[in-house]
Amino acid sequence: MNRLHHALPHSASRKQLLADVNLTPLDELPAVLGRWARAAETLQAAEGRIAAARAQAATGTTREDAEDRTADIQHDAGHRGDRQPGRGAA
């Protein structure tokens, strides 16, 4: 859990992880942690592309083939748009 927490780059993601873990019934916890682990792995795998995108944004240039993967990452993490703020997976 600690490694997963530190693998997430944003405090909002870390807060949501802790809320999900704390509010998830024990029998559902492996699935929730699995989704978060996949999301963290996806972010780590994209680290180079993220750095390149930040550099391009800083210079005001964009790639024509750039693809927004935010929805994929949120889906992998178990984020649902209909979830109320502050509510975990429970």
CSV table of N, CA and C in Angstrom, one decimal:
chain,number,residue,atom,x,y,z
A,1,MET,N,0.8,-1.2,0.0
A,1,MET,CA,0.0,0.0,0.0
A,1,MET,C,0.9,1.3,0.0
A,2,ASN,N,1.9,1.3,0.8
A,2,ASN,CA,2.8,2.4,0.9
A,2,ASN,C,3.5,2.7,-0.5
A,3,ARG,N,3.9,1.7,-1.2
A,3,ARG,CA,4.6,1.8,-2.5
A,3,ARG,C,3.6,2.4,-3.5
A,4,LEU,N,2.4,1.9,-3.4
A,4,LEU,CA,1.3,2.4,-4.3
A,4,LEU,C,1.0,3.9,-4.0
A,5,HIS,N,0.9,4.2,-2.8
A,5,HIS,CA,0.6,5.6,-2.4
A,5,HIS,C,1.7,6.5,-2.9
A,6,HIS,N,3.0,6.1,-2.8
A,6,HIS,CA,4.1,7.0,-3.3
A,6,HIS,C,4.2,7.0,-4.8
A,7,ALA,N,3.6,6.0,-5.5
A,7,ALA,CA,3.7,5.9,-7.0
A,7,ALA,C,2.7,6.9,-7.6
A,8,LEU,N,1.8,7.3,-6.9
A,8,LEU,CA,0.8,8.3,-7.4
A,8,LEU,C,1.3,9.7,-7.3
A,9,PRO,N,1.3,10.4,-8.5
A,9,PRO,CA,2.0,11.7,-8.5
A,9,PRO,C,1.3,12.9,-7.9
A,10,HIS,N,0.0,12.8,-7.7
A,10,HIS,CA,-0.8,13.9,-7.2
A,10,HIS,C,-1.5,13.6,-5.9
A,11,SER,N,-1.5,14.7,-5.0
A,11,SER,CA,-2.1,14.5,-3.7
A,11,SER,C,-3.6,14.1,-3.8
A,12,ALA,N,-4.3,14.6,-4.8
A,12,ALA,CA,-5.7,14.2,-4.9
A,12,ALA,C,-5.9,12.7,-5.2
A,13,SER,N,-5.0,12.2,-6.0
A,13,SER,CA,-5.0,10.7,-6.3
A,13,SER,C,-4.7,9.9,-5.1
A,14,ARG,N,-3.7,10.4,-4.3
A,14,ARG,CA,-3.3,9.7,-3.1
A,14,ARG,C,-4.5,9.7,-2.1
A,15,LYS,N,-5.1,10.9,-2.0
A,15,LYS,CA,-6.3,11.0,-1.0
A,15,LYS,C,-7.4,10.1,-1.4
A,16,GLN,N,-7.7,10.0,-2.8
A,16,GLN,CA,-8.7,9.1,-3.2
A,16,GLN,C,-8.4,7.7,-3.0
A,17,LEU,N,-7.1,7.3,-3.2
A,17,LEU,CA,-6.7,5.9,-2.9
A,17,LEU,C,-7.0,5.6,-1.4
A,18,LEU,N,-6.6,6.5,-0.5
A,18,LEU,CA,-6.8,6.2,0.9
A,18,LEU,C,-8.3,6.1,1.3
A,19,ALA,N,-9.1,7.0,0.6
A,19,ALA,CA,-10.5,6.9,0.9
A,19,ALA,C,-11.1,5.6,0.4
A,20,ASP,N,-10.7,5.2,-0.8
A,20,ASP,CA,-11.2,4.0,-1.4
A,20,ASP,C,-10.8,2.8,-0.5
A,21,VAL,N,-9.6,2.7,-0.1
A,21,VAL,CA,-9.1,1.6,0.8
A,21,VAL,C,-9.8,1.6,2.1
A,22,ASN,N,-10.0,2.8,2.7
A,22,ASN,CA,-10.7,2.9,4.0
A,22,ASN,C,-12.2,2.6,4.0
A,23,LEU,N,-12.8,2.8,2.8
A,23,LEU,CA,-14.2,2.6,2.7
A,23,LEU,C,-14.7,1.4,2.0
A,24,THR,N,-13.7,0.6,1.5
A,24,THR,CA,-14.0,-0.6,0.8
A,24,THR,C,-14.2,-1.8,1.7
A,25,PRO,N,-15.2,-2.6,1.6
A,25,PRO,CA,-15.3,-3.8,2.4
A,25,PRO,C,-14.1,-4.7,2.1
A,26,LEU,N,-13.7,-5.5,3.1
A,26,LEU,CA,-12.5,-6.3,3.0
A,26,LEU,C,-12.5,-7.2,1.9
A,27,ASP,N,-13.6,-7.8,1.6
A,27,ASP,CA,-13.6,-8.8,0.5
A,27,ASP,C,-13.5,-8.2,-0.9
A,28,GLU,N,-13.7,-6.9,-1.0
A,28,GLU,CA,-13.6,-6.2,-2.3
A,28,GLU,C,-12.2,-5.4,-2.4
A,29,LEU,N,-11.5,-5.4,-1.3
A,29,LEU,CA,-10.2,-4.7,-1.3
A,29,LEU,C,-9.2,-5.1,-2.3
A,30,PRO,N,-9.0,-6.4,-2.6
A,30,PRO,CA,-8.0,-6.8,-3.6
A,30,PRO,C,-8.3,-6.2,-5.0
A,31,ALA,N,-9.6,-6.2,-5.4
A,31,ALA,CA,-9.9,-5.7,-6.7
A,31,ALA,C,-9.7,-4.2,-6.7
A,32,VAL,N,-10.0,-3.4,-5.7
A,32,VAL,CA,-9.8,-2.0,-5.6
A,32,VAL,C,-8.3,-1.7,-5.7
A,33,LEU,N,-7.5,-2.4,-4.9
A,33,LEU,CA,-6.0,-2.2,-4.9
A,33,LEU,C,-5.5,-2.6,-6.3
A,34,GLY,N,-6.0,-3.6,-6.9
A,34,GLY,CA,-5.5,-4.0,-8.3
A,34,GLY,C,-5.8,-2.9,-9.3
A,35,ARG,N,-6.9,-2.2,-9.2
A,35,ARG,CA,-7.2,-1.1,-10.1
A,35,ARG,C,-6.3,0.0,-9.9
A,36,TRP,N,-6.0,0.3,-8.7
A,36,TRP,CA,-5.1,1.4,-8.3
A,36,TRP,C,-3.7,1.1,-8.8
A,37,ALA,N,-3.3,-0.2,-8.6
A,37,ALA,CA,-1.9,-0.6,-9.0
A,37,ALA,C,-1.8,-0.5,-10.5
A,38,ARG,N,-2.8,-0.9,-11.3
A,38,ARG,CA,-2.7,-0.7,-12.7
A,38,ARG,C,-2.7,0.7,-13.2
A,39,ALA,N,-3.4,1.6,-12.5
A,39,ALA,CA,-3.4,3.0,-12.8
A,39,ALA,C,-2.0,3.6,-12.5
A,40,ALA,N,-1.4,3.2,-11.4
A,40,ALA,CA,0.0,3.7,-11.1
A,40,ALA,C,1.0,3.2,-12.1
A,41,GLU,N,0.9,1.9,-12.5
A,41,GLU,CA,1.8,1.4,-13.5
A,41,GLU,C,1.6,2.1,-14.8
A,42,THR,N,0.4,2.4,-15.2
A,42,THR,CA,0.2,3.2,-16.4
A,42,THR,C,0.8,4.5,-16.4
A,43,LEU,N,0.7,5.2,-15.2
A,43,LEU,CA,1.3,6.5,-15.1
A,43,LEU,C,2.8,6.4,-15.1
A,44,GLN,N,3.4,5.4,-14.5
A,44,GLN,CA,4.8,5.3,-14.5
A,44,GLN,C,5.3,4.9,-15.9
A,45,ALA,N,4.6,4.1,-16.6
A,45,ALA,CA,5.0,3.7,-18.0
A,45,ALA,C,4.9,5.0,-18.9
A,46,ALA,N,4.1,5.9,-18.6
A,46,ALA,CA,3.9,7.1,-19.4
A,46,ALA,C,4.8,8.3,-19.0
A,47,GLU,N,5.6,8.0,-18.0
A,47,GLU,CA,6.4,9.1,-17.4
A,47,GLU,C,7.2,9.9,-18.5
A,48,GLY,N,7.8,9.2,-19.4
A,48,GLY,CA,8.6,9.9,-20.5
A,48,GLY,C,7.7,10.7,-21.3
A,49,ARG,N,6.5,10.2,-21.7
A,49,ARG,CA,5.6,10.9,-22.6
A,49,ARG,C,5.0,12.1,-21.8
A,50,ILE,N,4.8,12.0,-20.5
A,50,ILE,CA,4.3,13.1,-19.7
A,50,ILE,C,5.3,14.2,-19.7
A,51,ALA,N,6.6,13.8,-19.4
A,51,ALA,CA,7.7,14.8,-19.4
A,51,ALA,C,7.8,15.6,-20.8
A,52,ALA,N,7.7,14.8,-21.8
A,52,ALA,CA,7.8,15.4,-23.2
A,52,ALA,C,6.6,16.3,-23.4
A,53,ALA,N,5.4,15.9,-23.0
A,53,ALA,CA,4.2,16.8,-23.1
A,53,ALA,C,4.3,18.1,-22.3
A,54,ARG,N,4.9,17.9,-21.1
A,54,ARG,CA,5.1,19.2,-20.3
A,54,ARG,C,6.1,20.1,-21.0
A,55,ALA,N,7.2,19.5,-21.5
A,55,ALA,CA,8.1,20.4,-22.2
A,55,ALA,C,7.5,21.0,-23.4
A,56,GLN,N,6.7,20.3,-24.2
A,56,GLN,CA,6.0,20.9,-25.3
A,56,GLN,C,5.1,22.0,-24.9
A,57,ALA,N,4.4,21.8,-23.8
A,57,ALA,CA,3.4,22.8,-23.3
A,57,ALA,C,4.1,24.0,-22.9
A,58,ALA,N,5.3,23.8,-22.3
A,58,ALA,CA,6.1,25.0,-21.9
A,58,ALA,C,6.6,25.8,-23.0
A,59,THR,N,6.8,25.2,-24.2
A,59,THR,CA,7.3,25.9,-25.4
A,59,THR,C,6.1,26.3,-26.3
A,60,GLY,N,4.9,25.9,-25.9
A,60,GLY,CA,3.7,26.3,-26.7
A,60,GLY,C,3.5,25.4,-28.0
A,61,THR,N,4.3,24.3,-28.1
A,61,THR,CA,4.1,23.4,-29.2
A,61,THR,C,3.3,22.2,-28.8
A,62,THR,N,2.6,21.6,-29.8
A,62,THR,CA,1.9,20.4,-29.5
A,62,THR,C,2.2,19.3,-30.6
A,63,ARG,N,2.0,18.1,-30.2
A,63,ARG,CA,2.1,17.0,-31.2
A,63,ARG,C,0.8,16.8,-31.9
A,64,GLU,N,0.8,16.5,-33.1
A,64,GLU,CA,-0.4,16.2,-33.9
A,64,GLU,C,-1.1,14.9,-33.4
A,65,ASP,N,-0.2,13.9,-33.0
A,65,ASP,CA,-0.7,12.6,-32.7
A,65,ASP,C,-1.0,12.4,-31.2
A,66,ALA,N,-1.0,13.5,-30.4
A,66,ALA,CA,-1.2,13.4,-29.0
A,66,ALA,C,-2.6,12.9,-28.7
A,67,GLU,N,-2.6,12.1,-27.7
A,67,GLU,CA,-3.9,11.5,-27.3
A,67,GLU,C,-4.2,11.7,-25.8
A,68,ASP,N,-5.3,12.2,-25.5
A,68,ASP,CA,-5.7,12.3,-24.1
A,68,ASP,C,-6.1,11.0,-23.5
A,69,ARG,N,-5.3,10.5,-22.5
A,69,ARG,CA,-5.6,9.2,-21.9
A,69,ARG,C,-6.1,9.3,-20.5
A,70,THR,N,-6.6,10.6,-20.1
A,70,THR,CA,-7.1,10.8,-18.8
A,70,THR,C,-8.2,9.9,-18.5
A,71,ALA,N,-9.2,9.7,-19.4
A,71,ALA,CA,-10.3,8.8,-19.1
A,71,ALA,C,-9.9,7.4,-18.9
A,72,ASP,N,-8.9,6.9,-19.7
A,72,ASP,CA,-8.4,5.5,-19.5
A,72,ASP,C,-7.8,5.3,-18.1
A,73,ILE,N,-7.0,6.3,-17.7
A,73,ILE,CA,-6.4,6.2,-16.4
A,73,ILE,C,-7.4,6.2,-15.3
A,74,GLN,N,-8.4,7.1,-15.4
A,74,GLN,CA,-9.4,7.2,-14.4
A,74,GLN,C,-10.2,6.0,-14.3
A,75,HIS,N,-10.5,5.4,-15.5
A,75,HIS,CA,-11.3,4.2,-15.6
A,75,HIS,C,-10.5,3.0,-14.9
A,76,ASP,N,-9.2,2.9,-15.2
A,76,ASP,CA,-8.4,1.9,-14.6
A,76,ASP,C,-8.3,2.0,-13.1
A,77,ALA,N,-8.3,3.3,-12.6
A,77,ALA,CA,-8.3,3.5,-11.2
A,77,ALA,C,-9.6,3.3,-10.5
A,78,GLY,N,-10.7,3.0,-11.3
A,78,GLY,CA,-12.0,2.8,-10.7
A,78,GLY,C,-12.8,4.1,-10.5
A,79,HIS,N,-12.3,5.2,-11.1
A,79,HIS,CA,-13.0,6.4,-10.9
A,79,HIS,C,-14.3,6.4,-11.7
A,80,ARG,N,-15.4,6.8,-11.1
A,80,ARG,CA,-16.7,6.9,-11.8
A,80,ARG,C,-17.1,8.3,-11.7
A,81,GLY,N,-17.5,8.9,-12.8
A,81,GLY,CA,-18.0,10.2,-12.8
A,81,GLY,C,-19.2,10.5,-11.9
A,82,ASP,N,-20.0,9.4,-11.7
A,82,ASP,CA,-21.2,9.6,-10.9
A,82,ASP,C,-21.0,9.5,-9.4
A,83,ARG,N,-19.8,9.2,-9.0
A,83,ARG,CA,-19.5,9.1,-7.6
A,83,ARG,C,-19.5,10.5,-6.9
A,84,GLN,N,-20.1,10.5,-5.7
A,84,GLN,CA,-20.1,11.8,-5.0
A,84,GLN,C,-18.8,12.1,-4.5
A,85,PRO,N,-18.4,13.4,-4.4
A,85,PRO,CA,-17.1,13.8,-3.9
A,85,PRO,C,-17.0,13.3,-2.4
A,86,GLY,N,-15.8,12.8,-2.1
A,86,GLY,CA,-15.6,12.4,-0.7
A,86,GLY,C,-16.1,11.0,-0.4
A,87,ARG,N,-16.7,10.3,-1.4
A,87,ARG,CA,-17.2,9.0,-1.2
A,87,ARG,C,-16.3,8.0,-1.8
A,88,GLY,N,-16.0,6.9,-1.1
A,88,GLY,CA,-15.1,5.9,-1.6
A,88,GLY,C,-15.9,4.8,-2.4
A,89,ALA,N,-15.3,3.7,-2.5
A,89,ALA,CA,-15.9,2.6,-3.3
A,89,ALA,C,-17.0,1.9,-2.6
A,90,ALA,N,-17.2,2.2,-1.3
A,90,ALA,CA,-18.2,1.4,-0.5
A,90,ALA,C,-19.6,1.8,-0.9
